[in-house]
Amino acid sequence: MDRLENHLPRLRRYARALTGDRHAADDLVQDTLERGWSRLALWRPGSRLDAWLLAIMHNLFVNQYRRQAPPAAPLDDLPGEPAVRAAQGDGLAVRDLDRVLAQLPPEQREVLLLVALEERPYAEVARLTGVPVGTVMSRLSRAREKLRLLLAEESGRAALRVVK
């Protein structure tokens, strides 16, 4: 049987990307594992345990987000360094990406992270988030476009526009 702890790295990575805060991410992972463990009888053998855990995490995050009043602080305002830095230039790019990811609406950020970071297919993302596949594609498109615009502003370049 697939074990809950085998999925900790993926859960931590996704929780950190969702919350933007190491401590909040650890709390979200702990809550996810606690809920998963207490409801393990509801998991259908033969289905993917990681997808089930990500769905639990999604629901917990949405519930927590709805309860909190102000949005989470951007990652660049938090003390500490990014977890992995391949080179100095890469570290700067990661910092800029963290900053603009925090500016995305939570629905767009969540879909973008599930598709781009976790490499989940659209149908699975739709099932995890409880929205139609078309909505997933729309949110992903909007998130990518907003990221392009925000990153262009960060680098000081004006975004190119297509004129017809």
mmCIF file of N, CA, C and O in Angstrom, residues 5-67:
data_model
loop_
_atom_site.group_PDB
_atom_site.id
_atom_site.type_symbol
_atom_site.label_atom_id
_atom_site.label_comp_id
_atom_site.label_asym_id
_atom_site.label_seq_id
_atom_site.Cartn_x
_atom_site.Cartn_y
_atom_site.Cartn_z
ATOM 1 N N GLU A 5 3.561 9.102 4.145
ATOM 2 C CA GLU A 5 4.817 9.838 4.253
ATOM 3 C C GLU A 5 5.628 9.855 2.959
ATOM 4 O O GLU A 5 6.506 10.692 2.791
ATOM 5 N N ASN A 6 5.333 8.954 2.026
ATOM 6 C CA ASN A 6 6.020 8.961 0.740
ATOM 7 C C ASN A 6 5.696 10.220 -0.070
ATOM 8 O O ASN A 6 6.423 10.551 -0.999
ATOM 9 N N HIS A 7 4.616 10.894 0.277
ATOM 10 C CA HIS A 7 4.165 12.048 -0.488
ATOM 11 C C HIS A 7 4.516 13.378 0.176
ATOM 12 O O HIS A 7 4.099 14.435 -0.294
ATOM 13 N N LEU A 8 5.283 13.339 1.266
ATOM 14 C CA LEU A 8 5.636 14.563 1.985
ATOM 15 C C LEU A 8 6.367 15.594 1.125
ATOM 16 O O LEU A 8 6.007 16.771 1.168
ATOM 17 N N PRO A 9 7.389 15.211 0.349
ATOM 18 C CA PRO A 9 8.087 16.244 -0.437
ATOM 19 C C PRO A 9 7.159 16.985 -1.399
ATOM 20 O O PRO A 9 7.199 18.210 -1.483
ATOM 21 N N ARG A 10 6.310 16.251 -2.102
ATOM 22 C CA ARG A 10 5.382 16.879 -3.049
ATOM 23 C C ARG A 10 4.370 17.758 -2.312
ATOM 24 O O ARG A 10 4.069 18.864 -2.734
ATOM 25 N N LEU A 11 3.852 17.265 -1.195
ATOM 26 C CA LEU A 11 2.889 18.045 -0.424
ATOM 27 C C LEU A 11 3.531 19.319 0.123
ATOM 28 O O LEU A 11 2.925 20.391 0.077
ATOM 29 N N ARG A 12 4.745 19.215 0.624
ATOM 30 C CA ARG A 12 5.435 20.398 1.154
ATOM 31 C C ARG A 12 5.690 21.425 0.057
ATOM 32 O O ARG A 12 5.496 22.619 0.250
ATOM 33 N N ARG A 13 6.141 20.942 -1.098
ATOM 34 C CA ARG A 13 6.441 21.850 -2.212
ATOM 35 C C ARG A 13 5.185 22.590 -2.658
ATOM 36 O O ARG A 13 5.183 23.805 -2.830
ATOM 37 N N TYR A 14 4.099 21.853 -2.788
ATOM 38 C CA TYR A 14 2.852 22.461 -3.247
ATOM 39 C C TYR A 14 2.280 23.399 -2.175
ATOM 40 O O TYR A 14 1.820 24.493 -2.489
ATOM 41 N N ALA A 15 2.341 23.011 -0.923
ATOM 42 C CA ALA A 15 1.840 23.858 0.161
ATOM 43 C C ALA A 15 2.647 25.146 0.249
ATOM 44 O O ALA A 15 2.083 26.230 0.451
ATOM 45 N N ARG A 16 3.947 25.065 0.089
ATOM 46 C CA ARG A 16 4.795 26.266 0.135
ATOM 47 C C ARG A 16 4.461 27.203 -1.015
ATOM 48 O O ARG A 16 4.379 28.423 -0.856
ATOM 49 N N ALA A 17 4.220 26.618 -2.181
ATOM 50 C CA ALA A 17 3.864 27.443 -3.331
ATOM 51 C C ALA A 17 2.491 28.091 -3.142
ATOM 52 O O ALA A 17 2.280 29.231 -3.544
ATOM 53 N N LEU A 18 1.569 27.378 -2.529
ATOM 54 C CA LEU A 18 0.234 27.929 -2.298
ATOM 55 C C LEU A 18 0.247 29.041 -1.256
ATOM 56 O O LEU A 18 -0.343 30.100 -1.463
ATOM 57 N N THR A 19 0.900 28.796 -0.136
ATOM 58 C CA THR A 19 0.821 29.731 0.986
ATOM 59 C C THR A 19 1.862 30.836 0.916
ATOM 60 O O THR A 19 1.615 31.927 1.413
ATOM 61 N N GLY A 20 3.030 30.539 0.341
ATOM 62 C CA GLY A 20 4.093 31.532 0.307
ATOM 63 C C GLY A 20 4.793 31.706 1.642
ATOM 64 O O GLY A 20 5.580 32.623 1.809
ATOM 65 N N ASP A 21 4.516 30.839 2.589
ATOM 66 C CA ASP A 21 5.094 30.956 3.929
ATOM 67 C C ASP A 21 5.456 29.554 4.414
ATOM 68 O O ASP A 21 4.620 28.658 4.421
ATOM 69 N N ARG A 22 6.693 29.402 4.829
ATOM 70 C CA ARG A 22 7.185 28.093 5.248
ATOM 71 C C ARG A 22 6.382 27.523 6.416
ATOM 72 O O ARG A 22 6.023 26.359 6.433
ATOM 73 N N HIS A 23 6.086 28.359 7.410
ATOM 74 C CA HIS A 23 5.367 27.873 8.586
ATOM 75 C C HIS A 23 3.912 27.535 8.263
ATOM 76 O O HIS A 23 3.392 26.511 8.718
ATOM 77 N N ALA A 24 3.274 28.379 7.467
ATOM 78 C CA ALA A 24 1.892 28.100 7.060
ATOM 79 C C ALA A 24 1.851 26.840 6.201
ATOM 80 O O ALA A 24 0.909 26.049 6.291
ATOM 81 N N ALA A 25 2.869 26.646 5.363
ATOM 82 C CA ALA A 25 2.935 25.450 4.521
ATOM 83 C C ALA A 25 3.082 24.200 5.381
ATOM 84 O O ALA A 25 2.418 23.182 5.131
ATOM 85 N N ASP A 26 3.946 24.249 6.397
ATOM 86 C CA ASP A 26 4.101 23.103 7.293
ATOM 87 C C ASP A 26 2.792 22.786 8.009
ATOM 88 O O ASP A 26 2.417 21.623 8.162
ATOM 89 N N ASP A 27 2.089 23.836 8.438
ATOM 90 C CA ASP A 27 0.789 23.631 9.087
ATOM 91 C C ASP A 27 -0.216 23.005 8.124
ATOM 92 O O ASP A 27 -0.976 22.109 8.502
ATOM 93 N N LEU A 28 -0.211 23.476 6.882
ATOM 94 C CA LEU A 28 -1.139 22.940 5.882
ATOM 95 C C LEU A 28 -0.834 21.476 5.588
ATOM 96 O O LEU A 28 -1.749 20.648 5.484
ATOM 97 N N VAL A 29 0.443 21.123 5.486
ATOM 98 C CA VAL A 29 0.825 19.720 5.261
ATOM 99 C C VAL A 29 0.398 18.870 6.449
ATOM 100 O O VAL A 29 -0.165 17.781 6.273
ATOM 101 N N GLN A 30 0.640 19.368 7.660
ATOM 102 C CA GLN A 30 0.250 18.610 8.846
ATOM 103 C C GLN A 30 -1.263 18.411 8.887
ATOM 104 O O GLN A 30 -1.740 17.302 9.163
ATOM 105 N N ASP A 31 -2.017 19.462 8.611
ATOM 106 C CA ASP A 31 -3.481 19.341 8.594
ATOM 107 C C ASP A 31 -3.941 18.353 7.521
ATOM 108 O O ASP A 31 -4.864 17.573 7.732
ATOM 109 N N THR A 32 -3.265 18.391 6.374
ATOM 110 C CA THR A 32 -3.612 17.478 5.274
ATOM 111 C C THR A 32 -3.364 16.033 5.679
ATOM 112 O O THR A 32 -4.211 15.160 5.467
ATOM 113 N N LEU A 33 -2.196 15.773 6.261
ATOM 114 C CA LEU A 33 -1.876 14.408 6.667
ATOM 115 C C LEU A 33 -2.790 13.928 7.794
ATOM 116 O O LEU A 33 -3.211 12.772 7.812
ATOM 117 N N GLU A 34 -3.098 14.824 8.706
ATOM 118 C CA GLU A 34 -4.002 14.462 9.800
ATOM 119 C C GLU A 34 -5.384 14.099 9.257
ATOM 120 O O GLU A 34 -5.970 13.086 9.631
ATOM 121 N N ARG A 35 -5.890 14.933 8.354
ATOM 122 C CA ARG A 35 -7.201 14.654 7.775
ATOM 123 C C ARG A 35 -7.146 13.381 6.927
ATOM 124 O O ARG A 35 -8.060 12.567 6.961
ATOM 125 N N GLY A 36 -6.071 13.211 6.155
ATOM 126 C CA GLY A 36 -5.932 12.007 5.335
ATOM 127 C C GLY A 36 -5.869 10.745 6.185
ATOM 128 O O GLY A 36 -6.489 9.730 5.868
ATOM 129 N N TRP A 37 -5.109 10.809 7.267
ATOM 130 C CA TRP A 37 -4.970 9.654 8.151
ATOM 131 C C TRP A 37 -6.299 9.313 8.814
ATOM 132 O O TRP A 37 -6.689 8.151 8.892
ATOM 133 N N SER A 38 -7.013 10.344 9.287
ATOM 134 C CA SER A 38 -8.270 10.093 9.992
ATOM 135 C C SER A 38 -9.373 9.619 9.044
ATOM 136 O O SER A 38 -10.342 9.019 9.492
ATOM 137 N N ARG A 39 -9.209 9.882 7.765
ATOM 138 C CA ARG A 39 -10.232 9.477 6.791
ATOM 139 C C ARG A 39 -9.683 8.488 5.765
ATOM 140 O O ARG A 39 -10.170 8.409 4.645
ATOM 141 N N LEU A 40 -8.659 7.767 6.146
ATOM 142 C CA LEU A 40 -8.015 6.828 5.234
ATOM 143 C C LEU A 40 -8.986 5.772 4.715
ATOM 144 O O LEU A 40 -8.842 5.293 3.590
ATOM 145 N N ALA A 41 -10.002 5.462 5.488
ATOM 146 C CA ALA A 41 -11.001 4.482 5.046
ATOM 147 C C ALA A 41 -11.795 4.995 3.848
ATOM 148 O O ALA A 41 -12.356 4.201 3.090
ATOM 149 N N LEU A 42 -11.806 6.304 3.629
ATOM 150 C CA LEU A 42 -12.537 6.880 2.496
ATOM 151 C C LEU A 42 -11.744 6.821 1.189
ATOM 152 O O LEU A 42 -12.301 6.998 0.114
ATOM 153 N N TRP A 43 -10.435 6.610 1.298
ATOM 154 C CA TRP A 43 -9.602 6.506 0.102
ATOM 155 C C TRP A 43 -9.901 5.194 -0.606
ATOM 156 O O TRP A 43 -9.989 4.136 0.020
ATOM 157 N N ARG A 44 -10.069 5.266 -1.917
ATOM 158 C CA ARG A 44 -10.374 4.068 -2.714
ATOM 159 C C ARG A 44 -9.074 3.409 -3.171
ATOM 160 O O ARG A 44 -8.320 4.019 -3.942
ATOM 161 N N PRO A 45 -8.796 2.195 -2.693
ATOM 162 C CA PRO A 45 -7.601 1.489 -3.169
ATOM 163 C C PRO A 45 -7.642 1.368 -4.683
ATOM 164 O O PRO A 45 -8.690 1.153 -5.277
ATOM 165 N N GLY A 46 -6.493 1.568 -5.290
ATOM 166 C CA GLY A 46 -6.404 1.548 -6.744
ATOM 167 C C GLY A 46 -6.378 2.955 -7.322
ATOM 168 O O GLY A 46 -5.924 3.149 -8.440
ATOM 169 N N SER A 47 -6.866 3.931 -6.560
ATOM 170 C CA SER A 47 -6.787 5.317 -7.012
ATOM 171 C C SER A 47 -5.478 5.914 -6.493
ATOM 172 O O SER A 47 -4.802 5.332 -5.650
ATOM 173 N N ARG A 48 -5.119 7.072 -7.008
ATOM 174 C CA ARG A 48 -3.845 7.690 -6.644
ATOM 175 C C ARG A 48 -3.953 8.388 -5.289
ATOM 176 O O ARG A 48 -4.748 9.298 -5.121
ATOM 177 N N LEU A 49 -3.131 7.950 -4.355
ATOM 178 C CA LEU A 49 -3.127 8.529 -3.023
ATOM 179 C C LEU A 49 -2.675 9.987 -3.065
ATOM 180 O O LEU A 49 -3.222 10.831 -2.354
ATOM 181 N N ASP A 50 -1.694 10.291 -3.905
ATOM 182 C CA ASP A 50 -1.214 11.677 -3.967
ATOM 183 C C ASP A 50 -2.289 12.626 -4.476
ATOM 184 O O ASP A 50 -2.431 13.739 -3.972
ATOM 185 N N ALA A 51 -3.079 12.201 -5.438
ATOM 186 C CA ALA A 51 -4.170 13.042 -5.932
ATOM 187 C C ALA A 51 -5.215 13.254 -4.837
ATOM 188 O O ALA A 51 -5.760 14.357 -4.687
ATOM 189 N N TRP A 52 -5.487 12.219 -4.079
ATOM 190 C CA TRP A 52 -6.446 12.309 -2.980
ATOM 191 C C TRP A 52 -5.936 13.293 -1.917
ATOM 192 O O TRP A 52 -6.674 14.137 -1.420
ATOM 193 N N LEU A 53 -4.640 13.205 -1.582
ATOM 194 C CA LEU A 53 -4.055 14.108 -0.601
ATOM 195 C C LEU A 53 -4.035 15.547 -1.112
ATOM 196 O O LEU A 53 -4.284 16.488 -0.353
ATOM 197 N N LEU A 54 -3.745 15.729 -2.404
ATOM 198 C CA LEU A 54 -3.767 17.078 -2.964
ATOM 199 C C LEU A 54 -5.174 17.659 -2.945
ATOM 200 O O LEU A 54 -5.351 18.862 -2.731
ATOM 201 N N ALA A 55 -6.179 16.828 -3.154
ATOM 202 C CA ALA A 55 -7.563 17.306 -3.076
ATOM 203 C C ALA A 55 -7.895 17.730 -1.643
ATOM 204 O O ALA A 55 -8.549 18.768 -1.428
ATOM 205 N N ILE A 56 -7.433 16.965 -0.678
ATOM 206 C CA ILE A 56 -7.641 17.338 0.724
ATOM 207 C C ILE A 56 -6.943 18.666 1.009
ATOM 208 O O ILE A 56 -7.515 19.571 1.621
ATOM 209 N N MET A 57 -5.689 18.798 0.533
ATOM 210 C CA MET A 57 -4.940 20.029 0.759
ATOM 211 C C MET A 57 -5.644 21.210 0.102
ATOM 212 O O MET A 57 -5.728 22.295 0.682
ATOM 213 N N HIS A 58 -6.134 21.007 -1.106
ATOM 214 C CA HIS A 58 -6.861 22.072 -1.807
ATOM 215 C C HIS A 58 -8.045 22.556 -0.980
ATOM 216 O O HIS A 58 -8.231 23.759 -0.779
ATOM 217 N N ASN A 59 -8.848 21.619 -0.492
ATOM 218 C CA ASN A 59 -10.027 21.991 0.285
ATOM 219 C C ASN A 59 -9.646 22.705 1.581
ATOM 220 O O ASN A 59 -10.281 23.697 1.964
ATOM 221 N N LEU A 60 -8.609 22.229 2.249
ATOM 222 C CA LEU A 60 -8.152 22.894 3.471
ATOM 223 C C LEU A 60 -7.656 24.311 3.178
ATOM 224 O O LEU A 60 -7.973 25.258 3.904
ATOM 225 N N PHE A 61 -6.883 24.453 2.100
ATOM 226 C CA PHE A 61 -6.345 25.769 1.749
ATOM 227 C C PHE A 61 -7.471 26.746 1.417
ATOM 228 O O PHE A 61 -7.467 27.884 1.878
ATOM 229 N N VAL A 62 -8.435 26.297 0.624
ATOM 230 C CA VAL A 62 -9.558 27.164 0.266
ATOM 231 C C VAL A 62 -10.320 27.587 1.510
ATOM 232 O O VAL A 62 -10.654 28.764 1.679
ATOM 233 N N ASN A 63 -10.580 26.646 2.408
ATOM 234 C CA ASN A 63 -11.289 26.981 3.646
ATOM 235 C C ASN A 63 -10.496 27.970 4.497
ATOM 236 O O ASN A 63 -11.060 28.913 5.049
ATOM 237 N N GLN A 64 -9.193 27.761 4.602
ATOM 238 C CA GLN A 64 -8.359 28.678 5.378
ATOM 239 C C GLN A 64 -8.296 30.051 4.720
ATOM 240 O O GLN A 64 -8.326 31.080 5.399
ATOM 241 N N TYR A 65 -8.209 30.085 3.410
ATOM 242 C CA TYR A 65 -8.126 31.356 2.688
ATOM 243 C C TYR A 65 -9.411 32.163 2.876
ATOM 244 O O TYR A 65 -9.367 33.373 3.061
ATOM 245 N N ARG A 66 -10.532 31.487 2.837
ATOM 246 C CA ARG A 66 -11.808 32.180 3.020
ATOM 247 C C ARG A 66 -11.924 32.768 4.411
ATOM 248 O O ARG A 66 -12.572 33.790 4.604
ATOM 249 N N ARG A 67 -11.338 32.111 5.412
ATOM 250 C CA ARG A 67 -11.416 32.587 6.792
ATOM 251 C C ARG A 67 -10.477 33.745 7.082
ATOM 252 O O ARG A 67 -10.731 34.545 7.957
#
